[in-house]
mmCIF file with all atom_site columns, C-alpha atoms in Angstrom:
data_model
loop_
_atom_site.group_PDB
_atom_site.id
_atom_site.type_symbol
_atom_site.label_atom_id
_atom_site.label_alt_id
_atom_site.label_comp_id
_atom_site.label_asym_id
_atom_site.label_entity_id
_atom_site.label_seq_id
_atom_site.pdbx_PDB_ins_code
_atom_site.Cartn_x
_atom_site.Cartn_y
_atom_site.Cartn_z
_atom_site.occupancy
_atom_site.B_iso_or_equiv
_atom_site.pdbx_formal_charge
_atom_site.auth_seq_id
_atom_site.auth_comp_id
_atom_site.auth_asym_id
_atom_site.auth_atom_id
_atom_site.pdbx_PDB_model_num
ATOM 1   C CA . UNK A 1 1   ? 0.000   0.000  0.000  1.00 0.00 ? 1   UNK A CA 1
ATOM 2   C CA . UNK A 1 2   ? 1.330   3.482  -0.817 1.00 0.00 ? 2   UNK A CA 1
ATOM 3   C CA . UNK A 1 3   ? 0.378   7.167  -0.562 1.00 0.00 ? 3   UNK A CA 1
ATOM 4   C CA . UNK A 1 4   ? 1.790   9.263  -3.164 1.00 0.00 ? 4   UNK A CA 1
ATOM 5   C CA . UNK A 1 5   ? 1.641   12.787 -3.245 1.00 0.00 ? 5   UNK A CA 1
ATOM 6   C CA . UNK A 1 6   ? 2.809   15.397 -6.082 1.00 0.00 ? 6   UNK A CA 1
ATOM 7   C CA . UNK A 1 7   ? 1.902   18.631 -7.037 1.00 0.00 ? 7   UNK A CA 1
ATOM 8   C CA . UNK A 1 8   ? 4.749   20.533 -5.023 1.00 0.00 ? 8   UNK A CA 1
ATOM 9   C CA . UNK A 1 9   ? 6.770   22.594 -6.231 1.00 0.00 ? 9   UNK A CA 1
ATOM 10  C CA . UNK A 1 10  ? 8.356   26.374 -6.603 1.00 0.00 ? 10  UNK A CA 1
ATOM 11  C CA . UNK A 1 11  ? 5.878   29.139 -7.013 1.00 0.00 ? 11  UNK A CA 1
ATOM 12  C CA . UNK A 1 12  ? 5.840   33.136 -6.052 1.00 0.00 ? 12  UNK A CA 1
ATOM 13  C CA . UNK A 1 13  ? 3.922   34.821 -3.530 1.00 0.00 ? 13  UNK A CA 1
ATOM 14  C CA . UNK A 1 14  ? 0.141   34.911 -4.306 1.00 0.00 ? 14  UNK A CA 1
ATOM 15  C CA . UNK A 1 15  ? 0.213   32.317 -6.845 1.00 0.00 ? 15  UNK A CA 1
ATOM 16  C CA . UNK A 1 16  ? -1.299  28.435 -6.708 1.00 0.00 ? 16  UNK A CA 1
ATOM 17  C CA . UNK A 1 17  ? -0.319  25.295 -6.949 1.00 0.00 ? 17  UNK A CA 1
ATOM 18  C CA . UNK A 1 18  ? -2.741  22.046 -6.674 1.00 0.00 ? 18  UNK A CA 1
ATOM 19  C CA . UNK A 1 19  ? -1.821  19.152 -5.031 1.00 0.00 ? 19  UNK A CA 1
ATOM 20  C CA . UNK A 1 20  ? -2.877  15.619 -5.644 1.00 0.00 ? 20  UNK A CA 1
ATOM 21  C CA . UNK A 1 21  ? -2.555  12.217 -3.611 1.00 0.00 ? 21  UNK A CA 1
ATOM 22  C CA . UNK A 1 22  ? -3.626  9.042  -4.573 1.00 0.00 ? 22  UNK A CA 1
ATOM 23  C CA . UNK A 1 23  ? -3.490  5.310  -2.848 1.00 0.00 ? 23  UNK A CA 1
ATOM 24  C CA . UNK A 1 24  ? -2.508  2.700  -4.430 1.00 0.00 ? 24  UNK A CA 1
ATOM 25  C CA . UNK A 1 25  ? -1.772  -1.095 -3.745 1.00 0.00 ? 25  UNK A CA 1
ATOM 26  C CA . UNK A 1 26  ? -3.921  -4.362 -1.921 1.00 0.00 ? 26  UNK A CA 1
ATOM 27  C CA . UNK A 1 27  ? -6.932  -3.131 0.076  1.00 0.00 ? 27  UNK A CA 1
ATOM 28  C CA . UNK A 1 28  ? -10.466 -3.215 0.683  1.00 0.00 ? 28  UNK A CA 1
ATOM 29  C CA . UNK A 1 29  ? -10.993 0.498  1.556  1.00 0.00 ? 29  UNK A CA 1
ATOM 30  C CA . UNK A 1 30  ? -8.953  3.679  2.033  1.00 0.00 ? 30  UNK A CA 1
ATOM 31  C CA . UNK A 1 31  ? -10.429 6.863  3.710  1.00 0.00 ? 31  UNK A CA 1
ATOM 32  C CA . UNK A 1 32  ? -7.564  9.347  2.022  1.00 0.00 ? 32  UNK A CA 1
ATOM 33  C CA . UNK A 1 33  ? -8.162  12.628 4.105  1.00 0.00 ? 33  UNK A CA 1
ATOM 34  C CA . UNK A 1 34  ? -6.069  14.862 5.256  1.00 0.00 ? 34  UNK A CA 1
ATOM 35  C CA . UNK A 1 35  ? -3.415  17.239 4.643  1.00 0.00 ? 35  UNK A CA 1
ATOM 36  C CA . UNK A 1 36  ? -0.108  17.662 6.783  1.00 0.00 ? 36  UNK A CA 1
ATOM 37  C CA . UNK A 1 37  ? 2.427   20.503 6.563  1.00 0.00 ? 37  UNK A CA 1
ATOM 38  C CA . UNK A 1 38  ? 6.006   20.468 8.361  1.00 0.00 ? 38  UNK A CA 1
ATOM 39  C CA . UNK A 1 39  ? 8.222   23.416 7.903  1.00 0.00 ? 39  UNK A CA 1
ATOM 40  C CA . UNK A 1 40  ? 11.821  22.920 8.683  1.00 0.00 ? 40  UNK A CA 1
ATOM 41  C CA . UNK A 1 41  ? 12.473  23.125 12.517 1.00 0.00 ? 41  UNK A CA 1
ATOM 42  C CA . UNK A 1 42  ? 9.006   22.541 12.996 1.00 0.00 ? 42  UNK A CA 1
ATOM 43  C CA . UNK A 1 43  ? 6.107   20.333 14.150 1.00 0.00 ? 43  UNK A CA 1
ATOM 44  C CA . UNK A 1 44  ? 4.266   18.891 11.327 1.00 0.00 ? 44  UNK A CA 1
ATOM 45  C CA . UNK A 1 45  ? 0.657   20.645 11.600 1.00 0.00 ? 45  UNK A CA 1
ATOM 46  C CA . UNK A 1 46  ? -2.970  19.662 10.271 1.00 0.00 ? 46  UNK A CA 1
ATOM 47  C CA . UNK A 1 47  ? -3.445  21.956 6.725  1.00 0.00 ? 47  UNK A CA 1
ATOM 48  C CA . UNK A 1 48  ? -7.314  20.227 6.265  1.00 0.00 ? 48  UNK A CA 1
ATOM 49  C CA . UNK A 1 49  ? -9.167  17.729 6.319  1.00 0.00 ? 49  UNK A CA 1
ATOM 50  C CA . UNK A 1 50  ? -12.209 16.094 5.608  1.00 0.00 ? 50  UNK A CA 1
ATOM 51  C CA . UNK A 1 51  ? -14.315 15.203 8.370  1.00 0.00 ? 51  UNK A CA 1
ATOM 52  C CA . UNK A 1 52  ? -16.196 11.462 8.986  1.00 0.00 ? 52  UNK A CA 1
ATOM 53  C CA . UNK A 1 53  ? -19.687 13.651 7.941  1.00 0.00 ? 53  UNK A CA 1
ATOM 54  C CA . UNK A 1 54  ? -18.100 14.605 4.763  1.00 0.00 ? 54  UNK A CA 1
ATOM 55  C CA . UNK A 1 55  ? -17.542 18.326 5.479  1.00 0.00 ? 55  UNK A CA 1
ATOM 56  C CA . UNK A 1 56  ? -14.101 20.580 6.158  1.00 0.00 ? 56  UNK A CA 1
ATOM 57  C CA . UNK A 1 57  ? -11.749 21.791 8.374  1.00 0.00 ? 57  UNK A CA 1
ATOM 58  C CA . UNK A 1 58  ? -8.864  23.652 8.155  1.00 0.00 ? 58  UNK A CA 1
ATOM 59  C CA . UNK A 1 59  ? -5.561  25.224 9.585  1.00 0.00 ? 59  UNK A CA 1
ATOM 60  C CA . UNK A 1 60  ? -6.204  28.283 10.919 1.00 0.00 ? 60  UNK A CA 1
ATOM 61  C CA . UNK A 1 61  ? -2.969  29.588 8.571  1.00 0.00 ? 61  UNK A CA 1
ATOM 62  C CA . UNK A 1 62  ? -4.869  28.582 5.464  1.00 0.00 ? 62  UNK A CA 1
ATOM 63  C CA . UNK A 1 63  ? -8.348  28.937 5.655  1.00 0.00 ? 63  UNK A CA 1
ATOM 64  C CA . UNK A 1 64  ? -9.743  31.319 3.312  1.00 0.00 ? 64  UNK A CA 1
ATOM 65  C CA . UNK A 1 65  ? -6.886  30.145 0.717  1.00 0.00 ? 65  UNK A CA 1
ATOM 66  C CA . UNK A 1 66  ? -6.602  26.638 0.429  1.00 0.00 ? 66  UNK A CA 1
ATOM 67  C CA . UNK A 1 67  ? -9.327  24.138 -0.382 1.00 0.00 ? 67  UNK A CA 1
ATOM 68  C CA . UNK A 1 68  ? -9.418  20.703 0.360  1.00 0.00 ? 68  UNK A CA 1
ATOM 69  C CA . UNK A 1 69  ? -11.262 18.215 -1.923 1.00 0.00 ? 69  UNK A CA 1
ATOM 70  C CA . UNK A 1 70  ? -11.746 14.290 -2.548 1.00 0.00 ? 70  UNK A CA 1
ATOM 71  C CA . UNK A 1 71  ? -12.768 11.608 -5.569 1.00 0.00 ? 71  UNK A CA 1
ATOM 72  C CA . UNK A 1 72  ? -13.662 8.501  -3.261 1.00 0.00 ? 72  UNK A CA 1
ATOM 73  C CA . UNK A 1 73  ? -13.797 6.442  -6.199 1.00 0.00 ? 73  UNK A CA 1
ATOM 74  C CA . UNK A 1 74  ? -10.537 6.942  -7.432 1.00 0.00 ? 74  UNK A CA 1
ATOM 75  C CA . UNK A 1 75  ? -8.843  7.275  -3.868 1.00 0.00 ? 75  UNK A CA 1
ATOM 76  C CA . UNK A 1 76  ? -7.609  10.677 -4.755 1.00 0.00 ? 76  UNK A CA 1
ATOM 77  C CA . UNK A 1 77  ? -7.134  13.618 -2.521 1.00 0.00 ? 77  UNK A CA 1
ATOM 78  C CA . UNK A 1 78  ? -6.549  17.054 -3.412 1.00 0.00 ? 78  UNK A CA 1
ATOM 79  C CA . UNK A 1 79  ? -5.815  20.190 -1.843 1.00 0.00 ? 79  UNK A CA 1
ATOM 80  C CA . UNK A 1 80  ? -6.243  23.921 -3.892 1.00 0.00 ? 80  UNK A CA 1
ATOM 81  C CA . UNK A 1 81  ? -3.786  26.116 -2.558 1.00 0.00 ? 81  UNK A CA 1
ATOM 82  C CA . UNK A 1 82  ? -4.310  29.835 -3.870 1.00 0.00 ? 82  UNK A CA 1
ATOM 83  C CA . UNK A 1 83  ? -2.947  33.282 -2.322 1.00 0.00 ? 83  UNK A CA 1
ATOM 84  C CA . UNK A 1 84  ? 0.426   31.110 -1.461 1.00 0.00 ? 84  UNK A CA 1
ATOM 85  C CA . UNK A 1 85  ? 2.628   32.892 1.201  1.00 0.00 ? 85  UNK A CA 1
ATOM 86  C CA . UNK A 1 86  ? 6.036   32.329 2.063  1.00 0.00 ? 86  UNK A CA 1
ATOM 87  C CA . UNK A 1 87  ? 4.962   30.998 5.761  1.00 0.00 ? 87  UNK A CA 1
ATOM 88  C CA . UNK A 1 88  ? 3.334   28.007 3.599  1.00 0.00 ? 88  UNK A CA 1
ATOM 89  C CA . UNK A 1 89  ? 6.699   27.174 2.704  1.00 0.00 ? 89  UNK A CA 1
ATOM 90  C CA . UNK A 1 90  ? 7.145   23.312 3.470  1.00 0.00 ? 90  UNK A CA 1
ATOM 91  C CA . UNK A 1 91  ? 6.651   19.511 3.303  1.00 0.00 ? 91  UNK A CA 1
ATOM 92  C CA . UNK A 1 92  ? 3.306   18.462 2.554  1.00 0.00 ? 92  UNK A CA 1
ATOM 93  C CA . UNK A 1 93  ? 2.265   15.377 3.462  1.00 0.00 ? 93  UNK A CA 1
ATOM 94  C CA . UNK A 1 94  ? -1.572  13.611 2.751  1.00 0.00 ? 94  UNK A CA 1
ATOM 95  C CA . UNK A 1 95  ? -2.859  11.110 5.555  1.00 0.00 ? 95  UNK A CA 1
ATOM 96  C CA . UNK A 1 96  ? -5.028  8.010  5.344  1.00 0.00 ? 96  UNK A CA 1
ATOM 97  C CA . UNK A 1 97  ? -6.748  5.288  7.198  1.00 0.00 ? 97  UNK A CA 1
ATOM 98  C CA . UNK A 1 98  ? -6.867  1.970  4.552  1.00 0.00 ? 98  UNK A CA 1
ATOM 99  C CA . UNK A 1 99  ? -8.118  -1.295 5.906  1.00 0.00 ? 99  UNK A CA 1
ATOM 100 C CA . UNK A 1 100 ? -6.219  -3.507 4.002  1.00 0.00 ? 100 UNK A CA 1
ATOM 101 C CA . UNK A 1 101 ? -8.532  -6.786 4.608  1.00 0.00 ? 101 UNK A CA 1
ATOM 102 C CA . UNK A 1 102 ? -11.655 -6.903 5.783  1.00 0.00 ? 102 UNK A CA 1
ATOM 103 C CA . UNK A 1 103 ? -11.850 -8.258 9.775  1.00 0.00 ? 103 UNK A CA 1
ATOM 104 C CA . UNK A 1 104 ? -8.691  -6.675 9.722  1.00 0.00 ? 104 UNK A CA 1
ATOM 105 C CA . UNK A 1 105 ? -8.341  -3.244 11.474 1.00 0.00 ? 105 UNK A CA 1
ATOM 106 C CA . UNK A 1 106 ? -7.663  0.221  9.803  1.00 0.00 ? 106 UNK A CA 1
ATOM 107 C CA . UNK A 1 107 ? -4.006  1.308  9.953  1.00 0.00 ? 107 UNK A CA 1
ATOM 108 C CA . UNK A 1 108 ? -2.692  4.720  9.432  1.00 0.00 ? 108 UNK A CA 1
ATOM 109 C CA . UNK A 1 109 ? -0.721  5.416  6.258  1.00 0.00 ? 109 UNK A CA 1
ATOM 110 C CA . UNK A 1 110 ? 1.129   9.130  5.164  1.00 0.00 ? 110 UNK A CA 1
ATOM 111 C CA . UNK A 1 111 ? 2.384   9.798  1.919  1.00 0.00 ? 111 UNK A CA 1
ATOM 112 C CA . UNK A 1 112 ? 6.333   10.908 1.387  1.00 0.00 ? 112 UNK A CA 1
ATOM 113 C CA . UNK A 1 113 ? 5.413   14.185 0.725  1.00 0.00 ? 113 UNK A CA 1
ATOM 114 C CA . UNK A 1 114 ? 6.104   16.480 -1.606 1.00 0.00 ? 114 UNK A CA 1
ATOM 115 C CA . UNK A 1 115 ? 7.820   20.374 -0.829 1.00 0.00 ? 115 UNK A CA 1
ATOM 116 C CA . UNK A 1 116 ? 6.402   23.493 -1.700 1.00 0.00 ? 116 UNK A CA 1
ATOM 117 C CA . UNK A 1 117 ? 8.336   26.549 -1.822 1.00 0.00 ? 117 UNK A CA 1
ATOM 118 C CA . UNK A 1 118 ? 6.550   29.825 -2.122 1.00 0.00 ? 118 UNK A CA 1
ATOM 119 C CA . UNK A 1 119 ? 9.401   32.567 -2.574 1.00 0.00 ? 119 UNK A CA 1
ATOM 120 C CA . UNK A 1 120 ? 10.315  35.317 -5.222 1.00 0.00 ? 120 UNK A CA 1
#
């Protein structure tokens, strides 16, 4: 089973970049929702997620700018970043809960990550 995220990459202040996640591999079900963020000499913080009724929550840094989205079907995740600052400068990372069998319990997965580098 893998998480793979991509999307990162360098872009000015006040521009947008999209970024995608998908799982891939053996398993019944994966519940691909969330969106980490660790900056470098610091914790790694919640960006968004999606919540178990289906709606949002964010970061307080990014909420306004950045939009968090999901195609169950596909087990893609997706997170619309727009108004980019510098502070959102770091690792991005997607989360997930996959049960890989069923009567098997759910187990925690995170992606590699992928950077993001807002600067001029």
């Amino acid at each position: 089973v893998q998480l793979q995220a991509s999307g990162g990459g360098l872009v000015q202040p006040g521009g947008s970049l999209r970024l995608s996640c998908v799982a891939s591999g053996r398993f019944v079900r994966a519940n691909v929702k969330a969106w980490y963020r660790q900056a470098p000499g610091k914790e790694r913080e919640l960006v968004a997620e999606i919540t178990p009724g289906g709606g949002t929550n964010y970061g307080v840094a990014v909420a306004g700018r950045f939009t968090i989205s999901r195609d169950s079907a596909s087990n893609r995740l997706y997170l619309q970043m727009n108004s980019l600052k510098s502070d959102d400068t770091a690792v991005y990372y997607c989360y997930s809960d996959i049960r890989r069998h069923w009567g098997r319990d759910v187990e925690n997965f995170w992606g590699k990550g992928t950077q993001v580098t807002v600067s001029s």
